[in-house]
PDB file of N, CA, C and O in Angstrom:
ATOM      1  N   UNK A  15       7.016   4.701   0.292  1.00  0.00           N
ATOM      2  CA  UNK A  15       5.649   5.178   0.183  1.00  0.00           C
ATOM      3  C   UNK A  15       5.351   6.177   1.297  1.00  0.00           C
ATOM      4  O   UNK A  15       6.165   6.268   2.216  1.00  0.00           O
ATOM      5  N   UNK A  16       4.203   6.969   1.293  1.00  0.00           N
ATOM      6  CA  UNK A  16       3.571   8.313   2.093  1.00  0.00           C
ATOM      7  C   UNK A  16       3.139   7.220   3.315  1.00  0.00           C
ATOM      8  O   UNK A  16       2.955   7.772   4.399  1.00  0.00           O
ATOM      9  N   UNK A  17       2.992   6.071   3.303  1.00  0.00           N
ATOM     10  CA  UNK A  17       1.816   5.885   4.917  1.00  0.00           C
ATOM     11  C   UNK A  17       3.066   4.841   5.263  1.00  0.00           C
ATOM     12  O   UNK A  17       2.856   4.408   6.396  1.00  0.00           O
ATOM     13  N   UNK A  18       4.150   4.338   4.775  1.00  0.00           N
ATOM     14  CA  UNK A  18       5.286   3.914   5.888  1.00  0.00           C
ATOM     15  C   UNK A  18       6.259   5.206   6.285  1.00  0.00           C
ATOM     16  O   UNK A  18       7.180   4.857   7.024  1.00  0.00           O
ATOM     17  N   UNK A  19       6.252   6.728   5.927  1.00  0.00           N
ATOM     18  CA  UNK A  19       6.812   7.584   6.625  1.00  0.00           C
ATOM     19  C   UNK A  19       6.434   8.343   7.356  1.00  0.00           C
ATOM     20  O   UNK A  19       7.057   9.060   8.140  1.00  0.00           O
ATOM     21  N   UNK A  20       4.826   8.199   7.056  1.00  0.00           N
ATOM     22  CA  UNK A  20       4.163   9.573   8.236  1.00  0.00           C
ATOM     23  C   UNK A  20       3.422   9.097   9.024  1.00  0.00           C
ATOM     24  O   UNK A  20       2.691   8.308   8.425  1.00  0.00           O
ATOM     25  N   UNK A  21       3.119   9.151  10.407  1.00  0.00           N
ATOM     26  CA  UNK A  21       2.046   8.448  11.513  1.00  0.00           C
ATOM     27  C   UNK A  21       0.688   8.398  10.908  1.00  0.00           C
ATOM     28  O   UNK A  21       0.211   9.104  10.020  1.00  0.00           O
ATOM     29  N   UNK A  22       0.109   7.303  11.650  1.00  0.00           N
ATOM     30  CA  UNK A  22      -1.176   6.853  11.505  1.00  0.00           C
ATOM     31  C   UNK A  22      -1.634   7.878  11.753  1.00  0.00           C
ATOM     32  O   UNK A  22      -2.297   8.226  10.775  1.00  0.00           O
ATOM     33  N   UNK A  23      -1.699   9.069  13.016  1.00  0.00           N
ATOM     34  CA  UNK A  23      -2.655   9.988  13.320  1.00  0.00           C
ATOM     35  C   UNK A  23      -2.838  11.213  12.600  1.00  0.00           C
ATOM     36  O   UNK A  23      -3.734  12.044  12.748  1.00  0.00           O
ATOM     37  N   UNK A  24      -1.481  11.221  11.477  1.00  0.00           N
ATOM     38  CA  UNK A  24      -1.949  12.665  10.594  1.00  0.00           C
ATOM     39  C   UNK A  24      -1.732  12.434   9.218  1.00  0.00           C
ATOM     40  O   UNK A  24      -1.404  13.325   8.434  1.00  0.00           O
ATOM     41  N   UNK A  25      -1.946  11.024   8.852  1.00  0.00           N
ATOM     42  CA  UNK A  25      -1.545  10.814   7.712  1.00  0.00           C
ATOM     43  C   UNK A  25      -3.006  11.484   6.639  1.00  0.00           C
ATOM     44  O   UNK A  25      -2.763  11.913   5.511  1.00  0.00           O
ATOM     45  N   UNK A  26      -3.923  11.478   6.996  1.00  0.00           N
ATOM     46  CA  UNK A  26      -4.845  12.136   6.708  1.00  0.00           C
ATOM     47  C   UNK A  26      -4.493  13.588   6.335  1.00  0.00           C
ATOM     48  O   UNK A  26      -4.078  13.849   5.205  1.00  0.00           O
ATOM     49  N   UNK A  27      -4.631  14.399   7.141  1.00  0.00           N
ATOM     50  CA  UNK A  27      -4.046  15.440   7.107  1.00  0.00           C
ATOM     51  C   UNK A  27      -2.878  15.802   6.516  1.00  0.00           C
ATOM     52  O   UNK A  27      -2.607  16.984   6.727  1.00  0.00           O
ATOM     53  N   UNK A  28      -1.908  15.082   5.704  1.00  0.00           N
ATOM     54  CA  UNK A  28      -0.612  14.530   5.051  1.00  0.00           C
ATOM     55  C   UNK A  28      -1.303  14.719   3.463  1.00  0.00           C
ATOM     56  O   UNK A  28      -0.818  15.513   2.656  1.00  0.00           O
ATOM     57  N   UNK A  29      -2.177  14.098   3.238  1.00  0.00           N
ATOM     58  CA  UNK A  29      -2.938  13.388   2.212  1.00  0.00           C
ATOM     59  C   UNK A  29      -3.543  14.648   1.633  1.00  0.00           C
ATOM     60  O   UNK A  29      -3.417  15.116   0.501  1.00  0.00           O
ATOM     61  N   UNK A  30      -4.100  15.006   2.479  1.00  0.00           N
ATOM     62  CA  UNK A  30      -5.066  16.222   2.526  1.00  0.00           C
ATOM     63  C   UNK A  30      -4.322  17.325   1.840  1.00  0.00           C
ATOM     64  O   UNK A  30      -4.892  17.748   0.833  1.00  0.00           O
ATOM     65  N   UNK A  31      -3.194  17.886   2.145  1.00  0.00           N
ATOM     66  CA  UNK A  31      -2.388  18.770   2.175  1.00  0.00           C
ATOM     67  C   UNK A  31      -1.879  18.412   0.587  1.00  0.00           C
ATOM     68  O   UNK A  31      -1.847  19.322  -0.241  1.00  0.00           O
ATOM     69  N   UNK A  32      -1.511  17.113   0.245  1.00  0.00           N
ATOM     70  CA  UNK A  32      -0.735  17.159  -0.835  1.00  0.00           C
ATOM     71  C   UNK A  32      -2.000  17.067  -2.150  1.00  0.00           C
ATOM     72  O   UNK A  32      -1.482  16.957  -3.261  1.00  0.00           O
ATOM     73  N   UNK A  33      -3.001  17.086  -2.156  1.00  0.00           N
ATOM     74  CA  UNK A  33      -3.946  16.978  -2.752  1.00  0.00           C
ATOM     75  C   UNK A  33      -4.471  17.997  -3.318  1.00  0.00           C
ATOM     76  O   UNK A  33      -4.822  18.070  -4.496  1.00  0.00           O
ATOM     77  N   UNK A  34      -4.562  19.026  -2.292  1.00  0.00           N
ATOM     78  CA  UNK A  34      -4.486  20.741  -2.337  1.00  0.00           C
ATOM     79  C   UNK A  34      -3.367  20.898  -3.312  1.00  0.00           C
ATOM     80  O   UNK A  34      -3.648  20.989  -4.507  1.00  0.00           O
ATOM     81  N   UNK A  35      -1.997  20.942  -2.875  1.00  0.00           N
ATOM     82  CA  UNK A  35      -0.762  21.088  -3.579  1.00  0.00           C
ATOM     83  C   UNK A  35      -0.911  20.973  -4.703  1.00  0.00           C
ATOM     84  O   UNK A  35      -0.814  21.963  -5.428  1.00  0.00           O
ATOM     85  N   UNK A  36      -1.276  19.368  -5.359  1.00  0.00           N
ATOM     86  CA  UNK A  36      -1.622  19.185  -6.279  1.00  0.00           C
ATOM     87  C   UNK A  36      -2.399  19.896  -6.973  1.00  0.00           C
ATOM     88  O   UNK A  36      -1.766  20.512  -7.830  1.00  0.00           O
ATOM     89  N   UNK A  37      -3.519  20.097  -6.993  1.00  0.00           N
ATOM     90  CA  UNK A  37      -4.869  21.222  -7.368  1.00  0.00           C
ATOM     91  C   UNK A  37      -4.192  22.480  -7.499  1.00  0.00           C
ATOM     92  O   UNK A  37      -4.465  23.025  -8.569  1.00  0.00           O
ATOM     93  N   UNK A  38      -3.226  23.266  -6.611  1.00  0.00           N
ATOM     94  CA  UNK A  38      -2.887  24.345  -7.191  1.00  0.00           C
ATOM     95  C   UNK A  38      -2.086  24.067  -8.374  1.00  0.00           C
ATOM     96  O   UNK A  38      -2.478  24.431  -9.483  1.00  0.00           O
ATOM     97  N   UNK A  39      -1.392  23.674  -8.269  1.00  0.00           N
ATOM     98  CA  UNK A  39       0.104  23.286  -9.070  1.00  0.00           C
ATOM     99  C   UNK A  39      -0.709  23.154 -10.655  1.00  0.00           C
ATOM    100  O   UNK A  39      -0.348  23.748 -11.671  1.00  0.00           O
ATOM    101  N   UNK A  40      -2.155  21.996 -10.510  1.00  0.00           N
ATOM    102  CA  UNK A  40      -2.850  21.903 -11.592  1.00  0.00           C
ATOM    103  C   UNK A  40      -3.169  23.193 -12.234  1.00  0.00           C
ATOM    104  O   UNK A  40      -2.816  23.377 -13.399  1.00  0.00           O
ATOM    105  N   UNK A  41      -3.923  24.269 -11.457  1.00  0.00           N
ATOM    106  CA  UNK A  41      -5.032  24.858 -11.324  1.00  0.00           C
ATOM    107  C   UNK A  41      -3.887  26.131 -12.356  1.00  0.00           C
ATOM    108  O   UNK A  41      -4.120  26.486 -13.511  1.00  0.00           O
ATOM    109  N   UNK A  42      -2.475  26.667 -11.329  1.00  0.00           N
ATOM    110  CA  UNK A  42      -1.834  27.375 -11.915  1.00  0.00           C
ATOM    111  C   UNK A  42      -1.424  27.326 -13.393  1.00  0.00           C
ATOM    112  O   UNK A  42      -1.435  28.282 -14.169  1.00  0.00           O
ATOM    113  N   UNK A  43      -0.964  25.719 -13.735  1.00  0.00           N
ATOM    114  CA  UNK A  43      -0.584  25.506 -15.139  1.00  0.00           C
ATOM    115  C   UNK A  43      -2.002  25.882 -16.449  1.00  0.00           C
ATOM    116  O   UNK A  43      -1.936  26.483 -17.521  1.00  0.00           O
ATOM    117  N   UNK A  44      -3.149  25.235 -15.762  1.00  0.00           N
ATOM    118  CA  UNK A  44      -4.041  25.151 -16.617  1.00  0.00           C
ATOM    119  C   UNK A  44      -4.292  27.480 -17.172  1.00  0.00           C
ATOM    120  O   UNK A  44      -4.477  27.990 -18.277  1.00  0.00           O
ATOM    121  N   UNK A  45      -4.191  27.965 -16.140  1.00  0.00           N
ATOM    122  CA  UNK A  45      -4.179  29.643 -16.432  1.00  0.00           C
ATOM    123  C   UNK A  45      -2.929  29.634 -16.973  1.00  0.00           C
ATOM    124  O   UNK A  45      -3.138  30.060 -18.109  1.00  0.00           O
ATOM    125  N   UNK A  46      -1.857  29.436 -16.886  1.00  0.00           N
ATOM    126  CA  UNK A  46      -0.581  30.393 -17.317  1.00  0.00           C
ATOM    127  C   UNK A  46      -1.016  29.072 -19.437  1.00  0.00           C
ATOM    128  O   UNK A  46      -0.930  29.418 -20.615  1.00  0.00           O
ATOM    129  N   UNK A  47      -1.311  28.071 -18.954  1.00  0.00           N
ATOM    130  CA  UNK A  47      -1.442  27.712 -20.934  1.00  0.00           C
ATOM    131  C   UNK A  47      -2.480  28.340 -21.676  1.00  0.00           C
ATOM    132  O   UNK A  47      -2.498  28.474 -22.899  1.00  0.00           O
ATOM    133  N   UNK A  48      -3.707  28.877 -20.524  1.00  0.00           N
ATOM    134  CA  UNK A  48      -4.654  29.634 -21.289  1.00  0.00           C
ATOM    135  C   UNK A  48      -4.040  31.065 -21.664  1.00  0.00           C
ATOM    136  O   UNK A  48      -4.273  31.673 -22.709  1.00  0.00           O
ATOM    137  N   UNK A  49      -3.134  31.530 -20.518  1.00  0.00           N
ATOM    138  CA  UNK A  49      -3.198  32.367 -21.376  1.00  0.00           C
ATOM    139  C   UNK A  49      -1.717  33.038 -22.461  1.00  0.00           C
ATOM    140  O   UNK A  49      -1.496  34.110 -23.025  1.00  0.00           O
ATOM    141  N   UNK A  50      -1.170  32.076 -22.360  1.00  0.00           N
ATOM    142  CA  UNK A  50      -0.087  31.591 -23.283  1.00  0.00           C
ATOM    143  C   UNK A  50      -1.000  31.437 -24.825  1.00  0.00           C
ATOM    144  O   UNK A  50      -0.538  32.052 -25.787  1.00  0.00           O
ATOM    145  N   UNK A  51      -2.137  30.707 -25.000  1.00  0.00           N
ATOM    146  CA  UNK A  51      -2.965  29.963 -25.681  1.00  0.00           C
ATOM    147  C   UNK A  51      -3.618  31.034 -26.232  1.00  0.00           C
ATOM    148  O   UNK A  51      -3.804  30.907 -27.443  1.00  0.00           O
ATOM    149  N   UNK A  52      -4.184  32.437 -25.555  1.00  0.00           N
ATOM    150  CA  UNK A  52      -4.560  33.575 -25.921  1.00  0.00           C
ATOM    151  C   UNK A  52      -3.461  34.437 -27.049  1.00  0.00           C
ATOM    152  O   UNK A  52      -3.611  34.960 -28.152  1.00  0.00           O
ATOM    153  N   UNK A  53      -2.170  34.232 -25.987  1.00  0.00           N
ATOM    154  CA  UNK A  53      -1.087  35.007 -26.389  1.00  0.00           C
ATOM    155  C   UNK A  53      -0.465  34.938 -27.925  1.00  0.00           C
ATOM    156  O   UNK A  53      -0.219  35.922 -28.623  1.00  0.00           O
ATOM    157  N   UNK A  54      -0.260  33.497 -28.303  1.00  0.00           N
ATOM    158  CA  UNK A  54       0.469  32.764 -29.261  1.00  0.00           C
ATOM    159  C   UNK A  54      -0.803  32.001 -30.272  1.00  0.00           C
ATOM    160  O   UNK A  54      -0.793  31.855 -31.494  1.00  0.00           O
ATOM    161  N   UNK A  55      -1.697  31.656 -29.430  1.00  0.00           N
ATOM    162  CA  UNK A  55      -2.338  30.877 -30.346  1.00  0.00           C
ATOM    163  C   UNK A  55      -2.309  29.268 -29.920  1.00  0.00           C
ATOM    164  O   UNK A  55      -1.449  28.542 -29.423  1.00  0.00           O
ATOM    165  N   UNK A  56      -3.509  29.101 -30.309  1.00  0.00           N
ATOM    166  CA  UNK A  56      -3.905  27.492 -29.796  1.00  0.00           C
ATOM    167  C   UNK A  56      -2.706  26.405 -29.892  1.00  0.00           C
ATOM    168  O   UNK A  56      -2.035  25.900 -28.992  1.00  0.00           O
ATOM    169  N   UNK A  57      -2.663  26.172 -31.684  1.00  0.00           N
ATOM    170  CA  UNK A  57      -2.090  25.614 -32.286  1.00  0.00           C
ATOM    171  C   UNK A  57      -0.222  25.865 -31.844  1.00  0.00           C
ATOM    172  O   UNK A  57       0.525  24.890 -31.912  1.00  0.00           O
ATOM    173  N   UNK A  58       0.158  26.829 -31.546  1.00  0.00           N
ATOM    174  CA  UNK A  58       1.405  27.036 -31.472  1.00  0.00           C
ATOM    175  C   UNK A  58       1.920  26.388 -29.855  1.00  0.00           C
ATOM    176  O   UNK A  58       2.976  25.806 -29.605  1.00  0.00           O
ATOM    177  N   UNK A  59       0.690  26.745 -28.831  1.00  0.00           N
ATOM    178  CA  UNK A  59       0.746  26.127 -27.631  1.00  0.00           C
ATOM    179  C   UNK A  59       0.888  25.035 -27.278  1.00  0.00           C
ATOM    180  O   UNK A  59       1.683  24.581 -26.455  1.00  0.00           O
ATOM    181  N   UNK A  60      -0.371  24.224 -28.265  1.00  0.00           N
ATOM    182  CA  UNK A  60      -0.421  22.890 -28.137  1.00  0.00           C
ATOM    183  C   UNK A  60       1.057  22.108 -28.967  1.00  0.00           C
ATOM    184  O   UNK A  60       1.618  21.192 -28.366  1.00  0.00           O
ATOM    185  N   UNK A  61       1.466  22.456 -30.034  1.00  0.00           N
ATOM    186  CA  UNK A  61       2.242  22.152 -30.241  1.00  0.00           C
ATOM    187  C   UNK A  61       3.754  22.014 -29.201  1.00  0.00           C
ATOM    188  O   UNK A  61       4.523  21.053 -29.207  1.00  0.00           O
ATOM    189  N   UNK A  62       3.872  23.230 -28.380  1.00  0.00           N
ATOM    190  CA  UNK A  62       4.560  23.214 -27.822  1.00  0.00           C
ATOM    191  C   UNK A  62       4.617  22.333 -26.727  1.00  0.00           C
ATOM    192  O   UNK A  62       5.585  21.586 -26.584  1.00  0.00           O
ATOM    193  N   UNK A  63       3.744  22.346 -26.001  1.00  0.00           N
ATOM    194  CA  UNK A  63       3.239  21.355 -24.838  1.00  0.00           C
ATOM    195  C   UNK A  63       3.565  19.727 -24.998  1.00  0.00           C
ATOM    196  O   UNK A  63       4.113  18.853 -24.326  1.00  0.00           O
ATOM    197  N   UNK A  64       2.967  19.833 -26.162  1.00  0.00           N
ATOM    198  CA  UNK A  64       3.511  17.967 -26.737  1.00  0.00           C
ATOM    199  C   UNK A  64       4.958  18.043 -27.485  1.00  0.00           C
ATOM    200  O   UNK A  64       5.289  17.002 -28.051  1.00  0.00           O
ATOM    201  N   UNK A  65       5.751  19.006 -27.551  1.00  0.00           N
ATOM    202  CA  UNK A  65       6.834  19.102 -28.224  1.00  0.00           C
ATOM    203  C   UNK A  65       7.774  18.758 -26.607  1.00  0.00           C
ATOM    204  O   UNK A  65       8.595  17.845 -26.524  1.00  0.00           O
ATOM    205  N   UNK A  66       7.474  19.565 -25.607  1.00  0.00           N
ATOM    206  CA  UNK A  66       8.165  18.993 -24.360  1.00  0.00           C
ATOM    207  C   UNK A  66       7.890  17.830 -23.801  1.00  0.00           C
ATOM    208  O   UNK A  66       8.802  17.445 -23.069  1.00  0.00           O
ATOM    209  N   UNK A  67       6.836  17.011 -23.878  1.00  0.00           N
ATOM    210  CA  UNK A  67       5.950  15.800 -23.114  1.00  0.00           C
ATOM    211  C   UNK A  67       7.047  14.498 -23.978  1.00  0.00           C
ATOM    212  O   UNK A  67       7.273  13.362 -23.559  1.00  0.00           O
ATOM    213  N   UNK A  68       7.536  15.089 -25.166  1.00  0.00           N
ATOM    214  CA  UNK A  68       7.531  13.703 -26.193  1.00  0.00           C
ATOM    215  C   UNK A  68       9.175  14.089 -25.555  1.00  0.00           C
ATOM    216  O   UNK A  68       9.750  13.062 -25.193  1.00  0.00           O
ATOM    217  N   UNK A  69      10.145  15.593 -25.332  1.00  0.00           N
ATOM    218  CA  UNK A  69      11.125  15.495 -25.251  1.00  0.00           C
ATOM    219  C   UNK A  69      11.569  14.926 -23.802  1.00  0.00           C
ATOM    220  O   UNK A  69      12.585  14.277 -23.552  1.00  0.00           O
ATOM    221  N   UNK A  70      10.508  15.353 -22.875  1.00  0.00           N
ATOM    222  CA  UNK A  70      10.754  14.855 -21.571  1.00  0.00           C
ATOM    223  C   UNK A  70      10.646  13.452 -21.323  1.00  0.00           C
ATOM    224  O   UNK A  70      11.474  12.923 -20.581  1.00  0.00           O
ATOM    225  N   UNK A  71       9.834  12.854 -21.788  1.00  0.00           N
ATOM    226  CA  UNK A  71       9.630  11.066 -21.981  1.00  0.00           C
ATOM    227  C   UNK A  71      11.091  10.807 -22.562  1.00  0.00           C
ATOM    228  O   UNK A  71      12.020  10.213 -22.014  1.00  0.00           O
ATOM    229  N   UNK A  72      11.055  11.333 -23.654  1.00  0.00           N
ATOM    230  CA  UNK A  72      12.866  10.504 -24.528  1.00  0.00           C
ATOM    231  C   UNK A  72      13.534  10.935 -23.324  1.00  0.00           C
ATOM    232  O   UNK A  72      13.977   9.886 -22.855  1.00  0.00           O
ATOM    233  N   UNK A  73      13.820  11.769 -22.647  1.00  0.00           N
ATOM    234  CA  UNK A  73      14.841  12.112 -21.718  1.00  0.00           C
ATOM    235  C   UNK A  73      14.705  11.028 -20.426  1.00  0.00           C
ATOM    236  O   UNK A  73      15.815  10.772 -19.957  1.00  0.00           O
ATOM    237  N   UNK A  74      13.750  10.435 -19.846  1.00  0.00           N
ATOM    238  CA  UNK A  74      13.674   9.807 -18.706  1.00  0.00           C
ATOM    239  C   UNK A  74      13.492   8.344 -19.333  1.00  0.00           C
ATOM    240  O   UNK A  74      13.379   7.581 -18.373  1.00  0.00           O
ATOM    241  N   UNK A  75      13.419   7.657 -20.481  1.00  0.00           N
ATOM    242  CA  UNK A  75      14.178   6.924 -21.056  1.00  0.00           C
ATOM    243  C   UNK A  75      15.217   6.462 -21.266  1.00  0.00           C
ATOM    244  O   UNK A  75      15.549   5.293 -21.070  1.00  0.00           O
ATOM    245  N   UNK A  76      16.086   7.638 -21.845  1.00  0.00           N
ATOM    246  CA  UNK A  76      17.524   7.582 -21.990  1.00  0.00           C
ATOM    247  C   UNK A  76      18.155   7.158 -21.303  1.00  0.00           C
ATOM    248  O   UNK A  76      18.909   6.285 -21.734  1.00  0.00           O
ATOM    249  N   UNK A  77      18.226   7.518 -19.837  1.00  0.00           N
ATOM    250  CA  UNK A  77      18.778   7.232 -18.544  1.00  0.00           C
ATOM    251  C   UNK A  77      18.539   6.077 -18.030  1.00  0.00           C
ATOM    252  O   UNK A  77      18.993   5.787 -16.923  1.00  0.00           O
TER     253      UNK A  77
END
């Protein structure tokens, strides 16, 4: 876990940081499907999106 590897005094600041990370990482995907979603079309996007979610699940299964 994150709070048995990083000190009490910046684990905050630890937290903080990956939270941000997170939010971009979100923030980027949610623009590049809009405008994929513009590009191709709703239906072709969404399809695709759950066409990887269902292949990536069977894959971390498998193993």
């Amino acid at each position: 876990m994150l709070t048995d590897n990083v000190d009490a005094e910046i684990l905050t600041s630890v937290i903080s940081v990956q939270s941000f990370y997170q939010t971009l990482v979100t923030s980027a995907l949610a623009i590049g499907i809009g405008i994929a979603a513009d590009y191709y079309g709703i239906g072709l996007v969404l399809f695709s999106i759950s066409l990887v979610l269902i292949l990536g699940n069977l894959a971390m299964y498998r193993k």
